[in-house]
Amino acid sequence: MDIRKRLFGYILRYKWSFINGAICGAGGAGVNASFGFLVERFFKALEKGQQNQQLLLMVCVGTIGLYLIKWVFTYGQTYFLSLASNRVAADLRTEIYAHIQSLPLSFFDRTRTGHIISRIANDVGAIQNGSGAVIPLVQAPLTIIGCLTMMFLTSWKLSLVSVVVAPFMAMTISKIGKRMRKLTSLLQISLADLMAALEDSMVGVRVIKSFGTEDYEINKFVEHNKRSLRAAMRGVKRSAAVAPTVEVLGAVIAVGVIWLGASQVQAGHLAPGQLIAYFVWANLVSASARQLGQVGVAYNQT
């Protein structure tokens, strides 16, 4: 069975924690989308000057209120989803340990102890990170859907610029994610070899000292450590490219929106406050897209 399908099976054990986290994520997405309305009201208050001090006060109070509500939703989302992901990791460790205890002695004869320890420590940690990545996976899509809806309602012409570039962004993230899956396998193998070398040296320390082969063992460990470092850094290079790549594509969208939006304001088809609110929603969409890109990397590391 594919490891990702098994992971979702474990997640379903704690579905209510995930559901509560998803509800909080939906609330947070709604709060995020509301900031655009406050920005629009703020500019309306500025346009009216002294005539609408009450509206300006309501905007300021509303901003503080929204941040307080967002705090509650963000805390609840992080708590419930982290609780579920940590429980998944605990279950995995217990089941792996119980499975190891049930294996015949022949398995231990042909499998190095370091490889077994690496499976429990490193592989379960990677899976935990994958399940923990559900946190942005809940709120980010809802934020994107809500903000895109408001963007289209405000100006469908401006929104078309974002829609045209979005597929290129998705394809770029997908390519990086597929490469990350291969690099993660190489990293797990190198870490297992490193743990095995460490275990061998600890078990045979008396023999090593008796024959004076400390330098040989140190050099062997250094080589394993270098391979592990190279594998880790190849993965870092790929994962580090996700956020700036999405950011560059987002900048391309922003330039197109600024040019077209300024033209619509000058033509009187769009109010300045509406344009600023549109930028707020577009920025939220861009930030959520970066989060989803990071989730894709974490998912391919499990």
Coordinates of C-alpha atoms in Angstrom, one line a residue:
M1 CA 0.0 0.0 0.0
D2 CA 1.3 3.5 -0.8
I3 CA 2.6 5.2 2.2
R4 CA 0.5 8.3 1.6
K5 CA -2.7 6.2 1.7
R6 CA -1.6 4.6 4.9
L7 CA -0.9 8.1 6.3
F8 CA -4.5 9.2 5.6
G9 CA -5.7 6.0 7.3
Y10 CA -3.9 7.1 10.5
I11 CA -5.2 10.6 10.1
L12 CA -8.8 9.3 10.0
R13 CA -8.3 7.8 13.5
Y14 CA -8.3 11.4 14.8
K15 CA -10.7 12.9 12.3
W16 CA -12.5 15.0 15.0
S17 CA -9.2 16.8 15.8
F18 CA -8.7 17.4 12.1
I19 CA -12.3 18.5 11.7
N20 CA -12.0 21.0 14.6
G21 CA -8.8 22.3 13.0
A22 CA -10.5 22.6 9.7
I23 CA -13.3 24.6 11.2
C24 CA -10.8 27.0 12.8
G25 CA -9.0 27.2 9.4
A26 CA -12.2 28.1 7.6
G27 CA -12.9 30.8 10.2
G28 CA -9.3 32.1 9.8
A29 CA -9.8 32.2 6.0
G30 CA -13.0 34.2 6.4
V31 CA -11.2 36.7 8.7
N32 CA -8.4 37.1 6.1
A33 CA -10.9 37.8 3.4
S34 CA -12.6 40.4 5.6
F35 CA -9.5 42.6 5.8
G36 CA -10.1 43.7 2.2
F37 CA -13.5 45.2 3.1
L38 CA -11.9 47.1 6.0
V39 CA -9.3 48.6 3.6
E40 CA -12.0 49.7 1.2
R41 CA -14.0 51.3 4.0
F42 CA -10.9 53.0 5.3
F43 CA -10.3 54.7 1.9
K44 CA -14.0 55.7 1.8
A45 CA -13.6 57.4 5.2
L46 CA -10.5 59.3 4.0
E47 CA -12.3 60.5 0.9
K48 CA -15.1 62.0 3.0
G49 CA -12.7 63.6 5.4
Q50 CA -14.2 65.2 8.5
Q51 CA -17.7 64.1 7.4
N52 CA -17.2 60.5 8.3
Q53 CA -15.0 60.2 11.5
Q54 CA -17.4 57.6 12.8
L55 CA -16.7 55.3 9.8
L56 CA -12.9 55.7 10.4
L57 CA -13.4 54.8 14.1
M58 CA -15.4 51.7 13.1
V59 CA -12.7 50.6 10.7
C60 CA -10.0 50.9 13.4
V61 CA -12.1 49.1 16.0
G62 CA -13.0 46.5 13.4
T63 CA -9.4 45.9 12.6
I64 CA -8.5 45.2 16.2
G65 CA -11.5 42.9 16.5
L66 CA -10.6 40.9 13.4
Y67 CA -7.1 40.3 14.7
L68 CA -8.4 39.1 18.0
I69 CA -10.8 36.7 16.3
K70 CA -8.0 35.6 14.0
W71 CA -5.9 34.8 17.1
V72 CA -8.6 32.5 18.4
F73 CA -8.9 30.7 15.0
T74 CA -5.2 30.4 14.4
Y75 CA -4.6 29.0 17.9
G76 CA -7.4 26.5 17.5
Q77 CA -6.2 25.4 14.1
T78 CA -2.6 24.9 15.2
Y79 CA -3.5 23.2 18.4
F80 CA -6.0 20.7 17.0
L81 CA -4.0 19.8 13.9
S82 CA -0.7 19.5 15.8
L83 CA -2.5 17.3 18.4
A84 CA -3.6 15.0 15.6
S85 CA -0.2 14.9 13.8
N86 CA 1.6 14.1 17.1
R87 CA -0.8 11.3 17.9
V88 CA -0.3 9.9 14.4
A89 CA 3.5 9.9 15.0
A90 CA 3.1 8.2 18.5
D91 CA 0.9 5.5 17.0
L92 CA 3.4 4.9 14.2
R93 CA 6.3 4.5 16.7
T94 CA 4.3 2.1 18.8
E95 CA 3.2 0.0 15.9
I96 CA 6.7 -0.1 14.3
Y97 CA 8.3 -1.1 17.7
A98 CA 5.6 -3.8 18.2
H99 CA 6.2 -5.1 14.7
I100 CA 10.0 -5.2 15.2
Q101 CA 9.4 -7.3 18.4
S102 CA 7.4 -9.8 16.4
L103 CA 10.1 -10.4 13.7
P104 CA 12.2 -13.6 13.6
L105 CA 15.8 -13.6 14.6
S106 CA 16.8 -14.1 11.0
F107 CA 15.6 -10.5 10.3
F108 CA 18.0 -9.1 12.9
D109 CA 20.8 -11.2 11.5
R110 CA 20.5 -9.6 8.0
T111 CA 19.5 -6.1 9.1
R112 CA 21.8 -3.7 10.8
T113 CA 20.5 -2.1 14.0
G114 CA 21.3 1.4 12.8
H115 CA 18.9 0.9 9.9
I116 CA 16.1 -0.1 12.3
I117 CA 16.8 2.9 14.6
S118 CA 16.8 5.2 11.6
R119 CA 13.4 3.9 10.5
I120 CA 11.9 4.7 13.9
A121 CA 13.6 8.0 14.3
N122 CA 13.9 9.6 10.9
D123 CA 11.1 8.0 8.8
V124 CA 8.5 8.6 11.5
G125 CA 9.7 12.2 11.8
A126 CA 9.2 12.7 8.1
I127 CA 5.7 11.3 8.2
Q128 CA 4.9 13.5 11.2
N129 CA 6.0 16.5 9.2
G130 CA 3.8 15.3 6.4
S131 CA 0.7 15.0 8.6
G132 CA 1.6 18.4 10.3
A133 CA 1.6 20.0 6.8
V134 CA -2.2 19.6 6.9
I135 CA -2.2 22.9 9.0
P136 CA -1.7 25.2 6.0
L137 CA -3.5 22.7 3.7
V138 CA -6.8 23.5 5.5
Q139 CA -6.7 27.3 5.5
A140 CA -4.8 28.1 2.4
P141 CA -7.2 26.7 -0.2
L142 CA -10.2 28.4 1.6
T143 CA -8.3 31.7 1.7
I144 CA -7.5 31.4 -2.1
I145 CA -11.1 30.5 -3.0
G146 CA -12.6 33.3 -0.8
C147 CA -10.1 36.0 -2.0
L148 CA -10.4 35.0 -5.6
T149 CA -14.1 35.3 -5.4
M150 CA -13.8 38.8 -4.0
M151 CA -11.2 39.7 -6.6
F152 CA -13.5 38.6 -9.5
L153 CA -16.4 40.5 -8.0
T154 CA -14.3 43.6 -7.7
S155 CA -12.8 43.4 -11.2
W156 CA -12.9 40.4 -13.5
K157 CA -10.5 42.0 -15.9
L158 CA -7.7 42.3 -13.3
S159 CA -8.4 38.7 -12.1
L160 CA -7.9 37.3 -15.5
V161 CA -4.2 38.3 -15.3
S162 CA -3.8 36.1 -12.2
V163 CA -5.7 33.2 -13.7
V164 CA -3.4 33.2 -16.8
V165 CA -0.2 32.9 -14.7
A166 CA -1.5 30.5 -12.1
P167 CA -1.1 27.3 -14.2
F168 CA 2.6 28.0 -14.7
M169 CA 3.0 28.4 -10.9
A170 CA 1.3 25.1 -10.3
M171 CA 3.4 23.2 -12.9
T172 CA 6.6 24.7 -11.4
I173 CA 5.7 23.5 -7.9
S174 CA 4.7 20.1 -9.2
K175 CA 8.1 19.6 -10.9
I176 CA 10.0 20.5 -7.8
G177 CA 7.8 18.2 -5.6
K178 CA 8.4 15.2 -7.8
R179 CA 12.2 15.7 -7.6
M180 CA 11.9 16.1 -3.9
R181 CA 10.5 12.6 -3.6
K182 CA 13.6 11.0 -5.1
L183 CA 15.9 13.2 -3.0
T184 CA 14.1 12.2 0.2
S185 CA 14.6 8.5 -0.5
L186 CA 18.3 9.1 -1.0
L187 CA 18.5 11.1 2.2
Q188 CA 16.7 8.3 4.2
I189 CA 19.1 5.7 2.9
S190 CA 22.2 7.8 3.7
L191 CA 20.9 8.5 7.2
A192 CA 20.2 4.8 7.8
D193 CA 23.8 4.0 6.7
L194 CA 25.1 6.7 9.1
M195 CA 23.2 5.3 12.0
A196 CA 24.4 1.8 11.1
A197 CA 28.0 3.0 11.1
L198 CA 27.5 4.7 14.4
E199 CA 25.9 1.5 15.9
D200 CA 28.8 -0.7 14.6
S201 CA 31.4 1.5 16.2
M202 CA 29.6 1.6 19.5
V203 CA 29.1 -2.1 19.7
G204 CA 32.6 -2.9 18.6
V205 CA 34.4 -0.2 20.5
R206 CA 36.5 -2.7 22.5
V207 CA 37.7 -4.4 19.3
I208 CA 38.5 -1.0 17.7
K209 CA 40.6 0.1 20.6
S210 CA 42.3 -3.3 20.8
F211 CA 43.5 -3.1 17.2
G212 CA 44.0 0.7 17.2
T213 CA 41.7 1.3 14.3
E214 CA 40.2 4.5 15.7
D215 CA 41.4 6.6 12.8
Y216 CA 39.9 4.2 10.2
E217 CA 36.5 4.2 12.0
I218 CA 36.6 8.0 12.2
N219 CA 37.3 8.3 8.4
K220 CA 34.6 5.8 7.6
F221 CA 32.1 7.8 9.7
V222 CA 33.2 11.0 8.1
E223 CA 32.5 9.6 4.7
H224 CA 29.0 8.4 5.7
N225 CA 28.4 11.9 7.3
K226 CA 29.5 13.7 4.1
R227 CA 27.1 11.5 2.0
S228 CA 24.3 12.3 4.3
L229 CA 25.1 16.0 4.2
R230 CA 25.2 16.1 0.4
A231 CA 21.8 14.3 0.2
A232 CA 20.3 16.7 2.7
M233 CA 21.6 19.8 0.9
R234 CA 20.3 18.6 -2.4
G235 CA 16.9 18.4 -0.8
V236 CA 17.4 21.9 0.7
K237 CA 18.2 23.4 -2.7
R238 CA 15.0 22.1 -4.1
S239 CA 12.7 23.0 -1.2
A240 CA 14.4 26.5 -0.9
A241 CA 13.5 27.2 -4.5
V242 CA 9.7 26.8 -4.0
A243 CA 8.9 30.1 -2.1
P244 CA 11.1 32.4 -4.2
T245 CA 9.8 30.9 -7.4
V246 CA 6.2 31.4 -6.4
E247 CA 7.2 34.9 -5.3
V248 CA 8.7 35.8 -8.6
L249 CA 5.6 34.6 -10.5
G250 CA 3.5 36.5 -8.0
A251 CA 5.5 39.6 -8.8
V252 CA 4.8 39.2 -12.5
I253 CA 1.1 39.0 -11.6
A254 CA 1.4 42.1 -9.4
V255 CA 3.0 44.2 -12.1
G256 CA 0.2 43.3 -14.6
V257 CA -2.4 44.1 -12.0
I258 CA -0.9 47.4 -11.0
W259 CA -0.7 48.5 -14.6
L260 CA -4.2 47.4 -15.5
G261 CA -5.7 48.5 -12.2
A262 CA -4.2 52.0 -12.5
S263 CA -5.7 52.3 -15.9
Q264 CA -9.2 51.4 -14.6
V265 CA -8.9 53.9 -11.7
Q266 CA -7.9 56.7 -14.2
A267 CA -10.8 55.7 -16.4
G268 CA -13.2 55.9 -13.4
H269 CA -14.2 52.2 -13.6
L270 CA -12.6 51.4 -10.2
A271 CA -12.4 53.4 -7.0
P272 CA -8.9 53.8 -5.4
G273 CA -10.2 52.0 -2.3
Q274 CA -11.4 49.0 -4.4
L275 CA -8.0 48.8 -6.0
I276 CA -6.2 48.7 -2.7
A277 CA -8.6 46.1 -1.3
Y278 CA -8.0 44.1 -4.5
F279 CA -4.2 44.2 -3.7
V280 CA -4.9 43.0 -0.2
W281 CA -6.8 40.0 -1.5
A282 CA -4.2 39.3 -4.2
N283 CA -1.5 39.3 -1.6
L284 CA -3.4 36.8 0.6
V285 CA -3.8 34.6 -2.5
S286 CA 0.0 34.8 -3.2
A287 CA 0.9 34.0 0.4
S288 CA -1.5 31.0 0.5
A289 CA -0.1 29.7 -2.8
R290 CA 3.4 29.8 -1.2
Q291 CA 2.1 27.8 1.8
L292 CA 0.6 25.2 -0.6
G293 CA 4.0 25.0 -2.3
Q294 CA 5.7 24.3 1.0
V295 CA 3.0 21.7 1.8
G296 CA 3.7 20.0 -1.6
V297 CA 7.4 19.7 -0.7
A298 CA 6.6 18.3 2.8
Y299 CA 4.1 15.8 1.3
N300 CA 6.7 14.5 -1.2
Q301 CA 9.2 14.1 1.7
T302 CA 7.0 11.5 3.4

